Amino acid sequence: MLKENYRLYNGVKIPKIALGTWQISDSDVIGTVNNAISIGYRHIDTAVQYENERGIGQAVKECGVARNELFVTTKIPHDVKSYEGAKQTIEDSLNRMGLEYLDLVLIHSPKPWEELFAGSDKTYFEENLAVWKAMTEAYQSGKVRAIGVSNFEISDIQNLIDHSNVKPMVNQIRVHIGHMPTEIINYCQTNDILVEAFSPNATGKLIGNPAIEALADKYGVSVPQLSIRYDLQLGLLPLPKSTSKDHMKQNAELDFEISDKDMTILGKVEEIQSL
Ligand SMILES: NC(=O)c1ccc[n+]([C@@H]2O[C@H](COP(=O)([O-])OP(=O)(O)OC[C@H]3O[C@@H](n4cnc5c(N)ncnc54)[C@H](OP(=O)(O)O)[C@@H]3O)[C@@H](O)[C@H]2O)c1
């Protein structure tokens, strides 16, 4: 599975499973990413806000795998909402990582976290367009191979589609067993925007859930294997995070098929909070 790719609508290949790196420190992440790459992971997901870009850049340079075989994603912070701010953020990420280009840059959130989590209906359409302009320029100059968004609702994406010549290639959103935002997934898939599934294990909360464990047992796999396989069978790109080499290895052993009946059961699991 680690050798398989999706293809973004602009033709760029993107490895089907990424290593998530949220809540891994800048010093620890060096060893974690080196372990992941030694197992065969080729796709690393970070963000300015994870404060570990420097360590990831170091691992990418030291790991012994050619840069063009690796796929590195970062994200423009929730509160950077201007053209100049976004332009500077991309330069800063490149410098911190010591890389000549990034594979994917996302807008981390359509609005500042406080407003997103409070469910505010205030939109940042103009501001996101300004950020998108800086990203589009970085994309067209070759500093970034693909651009996209994260935590975006349909109206936030439609705003970019309606007012820009470059459609987002990716929307990274929370999707896991017990949290299935069908409407936005369908919208993205209809518009050829790849959906990346963050927190595929609900930040660990899926593990130990008796009903999900019972289904995993049926296939002779762990809950994380079931949840990652579930995302893949929906055409999504899962970003499991692990600091354990054994877990990382296990999370890529996905040579089983969840039946249609069990996919339906998993799609109807009651809401599970991740944070
Ligand atoms: N765009 C956004 O706003 C956003 C938000 C949240 C997350 N993300 C991205 O999505 C990534 C993943 O989400 P997440 O960090 O919430 O975590 P997650 O992948 O849902 O869950 C991680 C937890 O699962 C455990 N785990 C993983 N594989 C396991 C296995 N095989 N057996 C037992 N336990 C296992 C990990 O522990 P061990 O370390 O011990 O394996 C860790 O405690 C993030 O790291 C980040 O890159 C993006």
mmCIF file of C-alpha atoms and ligand atoms in Angstrom:
data_model
loop_
_atom_site.group_PDB
_atom_site.id
_atom_site.type_symbol
_atom_site.label_atom_id
_atom_site.label_comp_id
_atom_site.label_asym_id
_atom_site.label_seq_id
_atom_site.Cartn_x
_atom_site.Cartn_y
_atom_site.Cartn_z
ATOM 1 C CA MET A 1 0.000 0.000 0.000
ATOM 2 C CA LEU A 2 2.859 2.399 0.743
ATOM 3 C CA LYS A 3 3.862 2.257 -2.922
ATOM 4 C CA GLU A 4 0.391 3.193 -4.201
ATOM 5 C CA ASN A 5 -0.566 6.722 -5.244
ATOM 6 C CA TYR A 6 -3.604 8.800 -5.961
ATOM 7 C CA ARG A 7 -3.278 11.316 -8.766
ATOM 8 C CA LEU A 8 -4.374 14.915 -8.168
ATOM 9 C CA TYR A 9 -6.308 16.594 -10.986
ATOM 10 C CA ASN A 10 -3.145 18.487 -12.002
ATOM 11 C CA GLY A 11 -1.382 15.143 -12.605
ATOM 12 C CA VAL A 12 0.768 15.145 -9.441
ATOM 13 C CA LYS A 13 1.078 11.713 -7.809
ATOM 14 C CA ILE A 14 0.405 11.617 -4.065
ATOM 15 C CA PRO A 15 1.160 8.553 -1.912
ATOM 16 C CA LYS A 16 -2.061 7.000 -0.598
ATOM 17 C CA ILE A 17 -1.056 6.971 3.070
ATOM 18 C CA ALA A 18 0.663 9.799 4.918
ATOM 19 C CA LEU A 19 2.341 9.901 8.295
ATOM 20 C CA GLY A 20 0.620 12.502 10.500
ATOM 21 C CA THR A 21 3.002 14.481 12.726
ATOM 22 C CA TRP A 22 0.753 16.610 14.932
ATOM 23 C CA GLN A 23 1.901 16.609 18.575
ATOM 24 C CA ILE A 24 5.381 15.283 17.769
ATOM 25 C CA SER A 25 8.132 17.654 18.901
ATOM 26 C CA ASP A 26 10.686 19.126 16.541
ATOM 27 C CA SER A 27 13.440 16.966 18.027
ATOM 28 C CA ASP A 28 11.435 13.713 18.240
ATOM 29 C CA VAL A 29 10.058 14.069 14.734
ATOM 30 C CA ILE A 30 13.489 13.494 13.180
ATOM 31 C CA GLY A 31 13.630 9.901 14.431
ATOM 32 C CA THR A 32 9.911 9.336 13.786
ATOM 33 C CA VAL A 33 10.127 10.436 10.157
ATOM 34 C CA ASN A 34 13.341 8.469 9.597
ATOM 35 C CA ASN A 35 11.608 5.351 10.961
ATOM 36 C CA ALA A 36 8.576 5.928 8.769
ATOM 37 C CA ILE A 37 10.693 6.402 5.654
ATOM 38 C CA SER A 38 12.720 3.270 6.434
ATOM 39 C CA ILE A 39 9.443 1.295 6.560
ATOM 40 C CA GLY A 40 8.411 2.720 3.200
ATOM 41 C CA TYR A 41 6.302 5.793 4.006
ATOM 42 C CA ARG A 42 6.840 8.473 1.397
ATOM 43 C CA HIS A 43 4.279 11.075 2.465
ATOM 44 C CA ILE A 44 4.674 13.294 5.542
ATOM 45 C CA ASP A 45 1.996 15.691 6.785
ATOM 46 C CA THR A 46 2.938 18.691 8.913
ATOM 47 C CA ALA A 47 1.856 22.292 9.516
ATOM 48 C CA VAL A 48 3.511 25.501 10.662
ATOM 49 C CA GLN A 49 1.470 25.141 13.840
ATOM 50 C CA TYR A 50 2.919 21.712 14.677
ATOM 51 C CA GLU A 51 6.269 23.498 15.221
ATOM 52 C CA ASN A 52 8.223 20.561 13.805
ATOM 53 C CA GLU A 53 8.950 21.654 10.223
ATOM 54 C CA ARG A 54 12.659 22.066 10.930
ATOM 55 C CA GLY A 55 12.987 18.491 12.186
ATOM 56 C CA ILE A 56 10.999 17.128 9.275
ATOM 57 C CA GLY A 57 13.207 18.990 6.809
ATOM 58 C CA GLN A 58 16.275 17.533 8.520
ATOM 59 C CA ALA A 59 14.891 13.984 8.294
ATOM 60 C CA VAL A 60 13.968 14.480 4.637
ATOM 61 C CA LYS A 61 17.518 15.550 3.847
ATOM 62 C CA GLU A 62 19.224 12.847 5.919
ATOM 63 C CA CYS A 63 17.012 9.830 5.212
ATOM 64 C CA GLY A 64 18.813 8.617 2.094
ATOM 65 C CA VAL A 65 15.690 8.599 -0.088
ATOM 66 C CA ALA A 66 15.699 11.034 -3.011
ATOM 67 C CA ARG A 67 13.700 14.212 -2.420
ATOM 68 C CA ASN A 68 11.581 13.576 -5.511
ATOM 69 C CA GLU A 69 10.400 10.251 -4.065
ATOM 70 C CA LEU A 70 9.039 11.981 -0.964
ATOM 71 C CA PHE A 71 5.874 14.024 -0.597
ATOM 72 C CA VAL A 72 5.845 16.795 2.026
ATOM 73 C CA THR A 73 2.753 18.755 3.017
ATOM 74 C CA THR A 74 2.571 21.823 5.229
ATOM 75 C CA LYS A 75 -0.200 24.259 6.114
ATOM 76 C CA ILE A 76 -0.592 28.015 6.362
ATOM 77 C CA PRO A 77 -1.760 28.872 9.909
ATOM 78 C CA HIS A 78 -5.405 29.568 10.733
ATOM 79 C CA ASP A 79 -4.752 33.225 11.497
ATOM 80 C CA VAL A 80 -2.675 34.103 8.419
ATOM 81 C CA LYS A 81 -5.334 35.701 6.264
ATOM 82 C CA SER A 82 -3.500 38.134 3.964
ATOM 83 C CA TYR A 83 -1.613 37.898 0.662
ATOM 84 C CA GLU A 84 1.666 39.136 2.161
ATOM 85 C CA GLY A 85 1.281 36.940 5.228
ATOM 86 C CA ALA A 86 0.732 33.821 3.142
ATOM 87 C CA LYS A 87 3.594 34.632 0.778
ATOM 88 C CA GLN A 88 5.949 35.093 3.743
ATOM 89 C CA THR A 89 4.670 31.911 5.429
ATOM 90 C CA ILE A 90 5.531 29.797 2.384
ATOM 91 C CA GLU A 91 9.030 31.305 2.234
ATOM 92 C CA ASP A 92 9.490 30.720 5.970
ATOM 93 C CA SER A 93 8.395 27.061 5.704
ATOM 94 C CA LEU A 94 10.803 26.468 2.814
ATOM 95 C CA ASN A 95 13.637 28.071 4.810
ATOM 96 C CA ARG A 96 12.836 26.231 8.055
ATOM 97 C CA MET A 97 12.735 22.899 6.244
ATOM 98 C CA GLY A 98 15.709 23.736 4.058
ATOM 99 C CA LEU A 99 13.814 22.468 1.020
ATOM 100 C CA GLU A 100 13.726 23.875 -2.499
ATOM 101 C CA TYR A 101 10.057 23.081 -2.960
ATOM 102 C CA LEU A 102 7.048 21.766 -1.090
ATOM 103 C CA ASP A 103 4.756 19.109 -2.535
ATOM 104 C CA LEU A 104 1.528 20.435 -1.059
ATOM 105 C CA VAL A 105 0.550 23.554 0.857
ATOM 106 C CA LEU A 106 -2.896 23.838 2.454
ATOM 107 C CA ILE A 107 -4.820 26.668 4.120
ATOM 108 C CA HIS A 108 -5.121 25.090 7.582
ATOM 109 C CA SER A 109 -8.541 26.551 8.347
ATOM 110 C CA PRO A 110 -11.076 28.780 6.566
ATOM 111 C CA LYS A 111 -11.252 30.968 9.679
ATOM 112 C CA PRO A 112 -9.329 31.441 12.946
ATOM 113 C CA TRP A 113 -9.650 28.392 15.226
ATOM 114 C CA GLU A 114 -11.695 30.183 17.892
ATOM 115 C CA GLU A 115 -14.340 31.044 15.301
ATOM 116 C CA LEU A 116 -14.194 27.621 13.627
ATOM 117 C CA PHE A 117 -14.670 25.752 16.906
ATOM 118 C CA ALA A 118 -17.386 28.136 18.049
ATOM 119 C CA GLY A 119 -19.268 27.426 14.804
ATOM 120 C CA SER A 120 -19.205 31.130 13.846
ATOM 121 C CA ASP A 121 -20.976 31.899 10.573
ATOM 122 C CA LYS A 122 -18.612 34.793 9.812
ATOM 123 C CA THR A 123 -16.906 34.026 6.518
ATOM 124 C CA TYR A 124 -13.389 34.916 5.412
ATOM 125 C CA PHE A 125 -14.031 34.758 1.676
ATOM 126 C CA GLU A 126 -11.999 37.867 0.732
ATOM 127 C CA GLU A 127 -9.176 36.954 3.086
ATOM 128 C CA ASN A 128 -8.971 33.355 1.847
ATOM 129 C CA LEU A 129 -8.858 34.635 -1.733
ATOM 130 C CA ALA A 130 -5.888 36.828 -0.823
ATOM 131 C CA VAL A 131 -4.122 33.830 0.766
ATOM 132 C CA TRP A 132 -5.064 31.696 -2.242
ATOM 133 C CA LYS A 133 -3.510 34.267 -4.619
ATOM 134 C CA ALA A 134 -0.153 33.921 -2.829
ATOM 135 C CA MET A 135 -0.462 30.129 -2.948
ATOM 136 C CA THR A 136 -1.400 30.175 -6.629
ATOM 137 C CA GLU A 137 1.695 32.246 -7.396
ATOM 138 C CA ALA A 138 3.902 29.831 -5.418
ATOM 139 C CA TYR A 139 2.310 26.966 -7.357
ATOM 140 C CA GLN A 140 2.836 28.642 -10.717
ATOM 141 C CA SER A 141 6.455 29.472 -9.885
ATOM 142 C CA GLY A 142 7.187 25.818 -9.001
ATOM 143 C CA LYS A 143 7.916 26.395 -5.287
ATOM 144 C CA VAL A 144 4.882 24.285 -4.505
ATOM 145 C CA ARG A 145 3.670 21.321 -6.597
ATOM 146 C CA ALA A 146 0.055 21.369 -5.431
ATOM 147 C CA ILE A 147 -2.206 23.581 -3.308
ATOM 148 C CA GLY A 148 -5.323 22.937 -1.336
ATOM 149 C CA VAL A 149 -7.339 23.603 1.779
ATOM 150 C CA SER A 150 -8.232 22.036 5.104
ATOM 151 C CA ASN A 151 -11.359 22.156 7.259
ATOM 152 C CA PHE A 152 -13.147 23.932 4.390
ATOM 153 C CA GLU A 153 -16.922 23.741 3.963
ATOM 154 C CA ILE A 154 -18.589 23.671 0.548
ATOM 155 C CA SER A 155 -19.172 27.461 0.498
ATOM 156 C CA ASP A 156 -15.518 28.130 1.393
ATOM 157 C CA ILE A 157 -14.320 25.991 -1.523
ATOM 158 C CA GLN A 158 -16.945 27.318 -3.918
ATOM 159 C CA ASN A 159 -15.663 30.838 -3.164
ATOM 160 C CA LEU A 160 -12.182 29.840 -4.402
ATOM 161 C CA ILE A 161 -13.567 28.041 -7.455
ATOM 162 C CA ASP A 162 -15.750 31.018 -8.408
ATOM 163 C CA HIS A 163 -13.038 33.673 -8.044
ATOM 164 C CA SER A 164 -9.775 31.990 -9.009
ATOM 165 C CA ASN A 165 -8.362 30.151 -12.000
ATOM 166 C CA VAL A 166 -6.891 27.414 -9.815
ATOM 167 C CA LYS A 167 -9.227 24.981 -8.067
ATOM 168 C CA PRO A 168 -7.979 23.402 -4.816
ATOM 169 C CA MET A 169 -6.460 19.965 -5.396
ATOM 170 C CA VAL A 170 -7.069 18.700 -1.851
ATOM 171 C CA ASN A 171 -9.370 19.264 1.115
ATOM 172 C CA GLN A 172 -8.003 17.786 4.353
ATOM 173 C CA ILE A 173 -10.851 17.209 6.808
ATOM 174 C CA ARG A 174 -11.720 15.161 9.888
ATOM 175 C CA VAL A 175 -13.100 11.847 8.715
ATOM 176 C CA HIS A 176 -13.117 8.620 10.704
ATOM 177 C CA ILE A 177 -15.399 5.837 11.783
ATOM 178 C CA GLY A 178 -17.877 7.716 13.965
ATOM 179 C CA HIS A 179 -17.500 10.972 12.027
ATOM 180 C CA MET A 180 -18.584 10.848 8.417
ATOM 181 C CA PRO A 181 -19.188 14.271 6.776
ATOM 182 C CA THR A 182 -20.792 12.802 3.661
ATOM 183 C CA GLU A 183 -21.935 16.034 2.034
ATOM 184 C CA ILE A 184 -18.515 17.692 1.844
ATOM 185 C CA ILE A 185 -16.875 14.396 0.800
ATOM 186 C CA ASN A 186 -19.356 13.995 -2.069
ATOM 187 C CA TYR A 187 -18.920 17.630 -3.118
ATOM 188 C CA CYS A 188 -15.118 17.295 -3.213
ATOM 189 C CA GLN A 189 -15.174 13.974 -5.038
ATOM 190 C CA THR A 190 -17.654 15.361 -7.614
ATOM 191 C CA ASN A 191 -15.289 18.297 -8.188
ATOM 192 C CA ASP A 192 -12.180 16.084 -8.452
ATOM 193 C CA ILE A 193 -10.748 17.438 -5.184
ATOM 194 C CA LEU A 194 -8.965 14.696 -3.235
ATOM 195 C CA VAL A 195 -10.203 14.311 0.342
ATOM 196 C CA GLU A 196 -7.525 13.637 2.942
ATOM 197 C CA ALA A 197 -8.855 12.094 6.155
ATOM 198 C CA PHE A 198 -7.229 13.540 9.251
ATOM 199 C CA SER A 199 -7.442 11.856 12.668
ATOM 200 C CA PRO A 200 -8.344 8.473 11.105
ATOM 201 C CA ASN A 201 -8.225 6.954 14.623
ATOM 202 C CA ALA A 202 -10.106 9.892 16.182
ATOM 203 C CA THR A 203 -6.782 10.902 17.817
ATOM 204 C CA GLY A 204 -6.694 7.470 19.476
ATOM 205 C CA LYS A 205 -10.326 7.460 20.663
ATOM 206 C CA LEU A 206 -11.380 4.658 18.278
ATOM 207 C CA ILE A 207 -8.947 2.282 19.937
ATOM 208 C CA GLY A 208 -10.725 0.349 22.674
ATOM 209 C CA ASN A 209 -14.229 0.972 21.282
ATOM 210 C CA PRO A 210 -15.843 -2.481 21.765
ATOM 211 C CA ALA A 211 -18.084 -2.427 18.662
ATOM 212 C CA ILE A 212 -15.256 -1.362 16.351
ATOM 213 C CA GLU A 213 -12.856 -3.795 17.991
ATOM 214 C CA ALA A 214 -15.326 -6.629 17.370
ATOM 215 C CA LEU A 215 -15.384 -5.807 13.656
ATOM 216 C CA ALA A 216 -11.585 -5.517 13.522
ATOM 217 C CA ASP A 217 -11.337 -8.952 15.196
ATOM 218 C CA LYS A 218 -13.565 -10.398 12.482
ATOM 219 C CA TYR A 219 -10.909 -9.442 9.899
ATOM 220 C CA GLY A 220 -8.013 -10.385 12.166
ATOM 221 C CA VAL A 221 -6.693 -6.796 12.169
ATOM 222 C CA SER A 222 -6.294 -3.956 14.684
ATOM 223 C CA VAL A 223 -8.721 -1.022 14.963
ATOM 224 C CA PRO A 224 -6.204 1.372 13.289
ATOM 225 C CA GLN A 225 -5.813 -1.075 10.382
ATOM 226 C CA LEU A 226 -9.599 -1.250 10.030
ATOM 227 C CA SER A 227 -10.003 2.530 10.209
ATOM 228 C CA ILE A 228 -7.239 3.206 7.673
ATOM 229 C CA ARG A 229 -8.545 0.567 5.284
ATOM 230 C CA TYR A 230 -12.049 2.035 5.708
ATOM 231 C CA ASP A 231 -10.831 5.469 4.529
ATOM 232 C CA LEU A 232 -9.006 3.966 1.559
ATOM 233 C CA GLN A 233 -12.078 2.023 0.446
ATOM 234 C CA LEU A 234 -13.972 5.344 0.427
ATOM 235 C CA GLY A 235 -11.346 6.824 -1.920
ATOM 236 C CA LEU A 236 -9.897 9.010 0.847
ATOM 237 C CA LEU A 237 -6.262 9.543 1.796
ATOM 238 C CA PRO A 238 -5.708 8.681 5.488
ATOM 239 C CA LEU A 239 -3.068 10.439 7.627
ATOM 240 C CA PRO A 240 -2.494 8.129 10.603
ATOM 241 C CA LYS A 241 -0.137 9.511 13.237
ATOM 242 C CA SER A 242 2.131 7.207 15.175
ATOM 243 C CA THR A 243 5.402 7.538 17.023
ATOM 244 C CA SER A 244 5.815 3.751 17.256
ATOM 245 C CA LYS A 245 7.707 1.964 14.486
ATOM 246 C CA ASP A 246 5.653 -1.206 15.061
ATOM 247 C CA HIS A 247 2.388 0.708 14.788
ATOM 248 C CA MET A 248 3.547 2.501 11.632
ATOM 249 C CA LYS A 249 4.422 -0.829 10.076
ATOM 250 C CA GLN A 250 1.125 -2.375 11.080
ATOM 251 C CA ASN A 251 -0.821 0.646 9.768
ATOM 252 C CA ALA A 252 0.495 -0.060 6.277
ATOM 253 C CA GLU A 253 -0.383 -3.779 6.337
ATOM 254 C CA LEU A 254 -3.779 -3.505 4.774
ATOM 255 C CA ASP A 255 -4.072 -6.542 2.589
ATOM 256 C CA PHE A 256 -7.713 -7.273 3.412
ATOM 257 C CA GLU A 257 -11.049 -6.044 2.092
ATOM 258 C CA ILE A 258 -13.918 -4.740 4.240
ATOM 259 C CA SER A 259 -17.212 -6.114 2.868
ATOM 260 C CA ASP A 260 -19.881 -3.715 1.544
ATOM 261 C CA LYS A 261 -22.117 -4.723 4.439
ATOM 262 C CA ASP A 262 -19.464 -3.869 7.024
ATOM 263 C CA MET A 263 -18.603 -0.596 5.223
ATOM 264 C CA THR A 264 -22.280 0.364 5.675
ATOM 265 C CA ILE A 265 -22.206 -0.622 9.349
ATOM 266 C CA LEU A 266 -19.016 1.391 9.905
ATOM 267 C CA GLY A 267 -20.540 4.386 8.112
ATOM 268 C CA LYS A 268 -23.405 4.416 10.603
ATOM 269 C CA VAL A 269 -21.398 4.267 13.845
ATOM 270 C CA GLU A 270 -22.627 6.963 16.239
ATOM 271 C CA GLU A 271 -20.684 10.227 16.474
ATOM 272 C CA ILE A 272 -17.307 9.855 18.226
ATOM 273 C CA GLN A 273 -15.501 13.005 19.382
ATOM 274 C CA SER A 274 -11.801 13.126 18.515
ATOM 275 C CA LEU A 275 -10.513 16.037 20.624
HETATM 276 N N1 LIG B 1 -5.812 19.689 9.172
HETATM 277 C C1 LIG B 1 -6.136 19.624 10.450
HETATM 278 O O1 LIG B 1 -6.794 20.532 11.013
HETATM 279 C C2 LIG B 1 -5.707 18.424 11.237
HETATM 280 C C3 LIG B 1 -6.244 18.195 12.513
HETATM 281 C C4 LIG B 1 -5.850 17.044 13.200
HETATM 282 C C5 LIG B 1 -4.941 16.170 12.629
HETATM 283 N N2 LIG B 1 -4.400 16.427 11.388
HETATM 284 C C6 LIG B 1 -3.408 15.504 10.761
HETATM 285 O O2 LIG B 1 -3.870 14.167 10.880
HETATM 286 C C7 LIG B 1 -2.879 13.406 11.580
HETATM 287 C C8 LIG B 1 -3.492 12.240 12.355
HETATM 288 O O3 LIG B 1 -4.451 12.664 13.282
HETATM 289 P P1 LIG B 1 -4.215 12.566 14.855
HETATM 290 O O4 LIG B 1 -2.884 13.078 15.166
HETATM 291 O O5 LIG B 1 -5.430 13.199 15.441
HETATM 292 O O6 LIG B 1 -4.182 11.024 15.222
HETATM 293 P P2 LIG B 1 -4.791 9.613 14.746
HETATM 294 O O7 LIG B 1 -3.970 9.113 13.633
HETATM 295 O O8 LIG B 1 -6.265 9.686 14.605
HETATM 296 O O9 LIG B 1 -4.482 8.778 16.098
HETATM 297 C C9 LIG B 1 -3.193 8.771 16.650
HETATM 298 C C10 LIG B 1 -3.199 7.886 17.886
HETATM 299 O O10 LIG B 1 -3.412 6.531 17.474
HETATM 300 C C11 LIG B 1 -2.350 5.733 17.999
HETATM 301 N N3 LIG B 1 -2.061 4.672 17.020
HETATM 302 C C12 LIG B 1 -1.757 4.812 15.701
HETATM 303 N N4 LIG B 1 -1.572 3.609 15.134
HETATM 304 C C13 LIG B 1 -1.757 2.682 16.119
HETATM 305 C C14 LIG B 1 -1.701 1.278 16.141
HETATM 306 N N5 LIG B 1 -1.440 0.564 15.054
HETATM 307 N N6 LIG B 1 -1.953 0.638 17.314
HETATM 308 C C15 LIG B 1 -2.249 1.361 18.439
HETATM 309 N N7 LIG B 1 -2.321 2.695 18.470
HETATM 310 C C16 LIG B 1 -2.064 3.352 17.309
HETATM 311 C C17 LIG B 1 -1.173 6.648 18.190
HETATM 312 O O11 LIG B 1 -0.338 6.172 19.215
HETATM 313 P P3 LIG B 1 1.204 5.719 18.921
HETATM 314 O O12 LIG B 1 1.944 6.982 18.594
HETATM 315 O O13 LIG B 1 1.604 5.074 20.197
HETATM 316 O O14 LIG B 1 1.180 4.750 17.784
HETATM 317 C C18 LIG B 1 -1.885 7.942 18.624
HETATM 318 O O15 LIG B 1 -2.175 7.905 20.008
HETATM 319 C C19 LIG B 1 -2.179 14.461 12.455
HETATM 320 O O16 LIG B 1 -0.975 13.989 13.006
HETATM 321 C C20 LIG B 1 -2.046 15.586 11.467
HETATM 322 O O17 LIG B 1 -0.978 15.334 10.578
HETATM 323 C C21 LIG B 1 -4.786 17.528 10.688
#
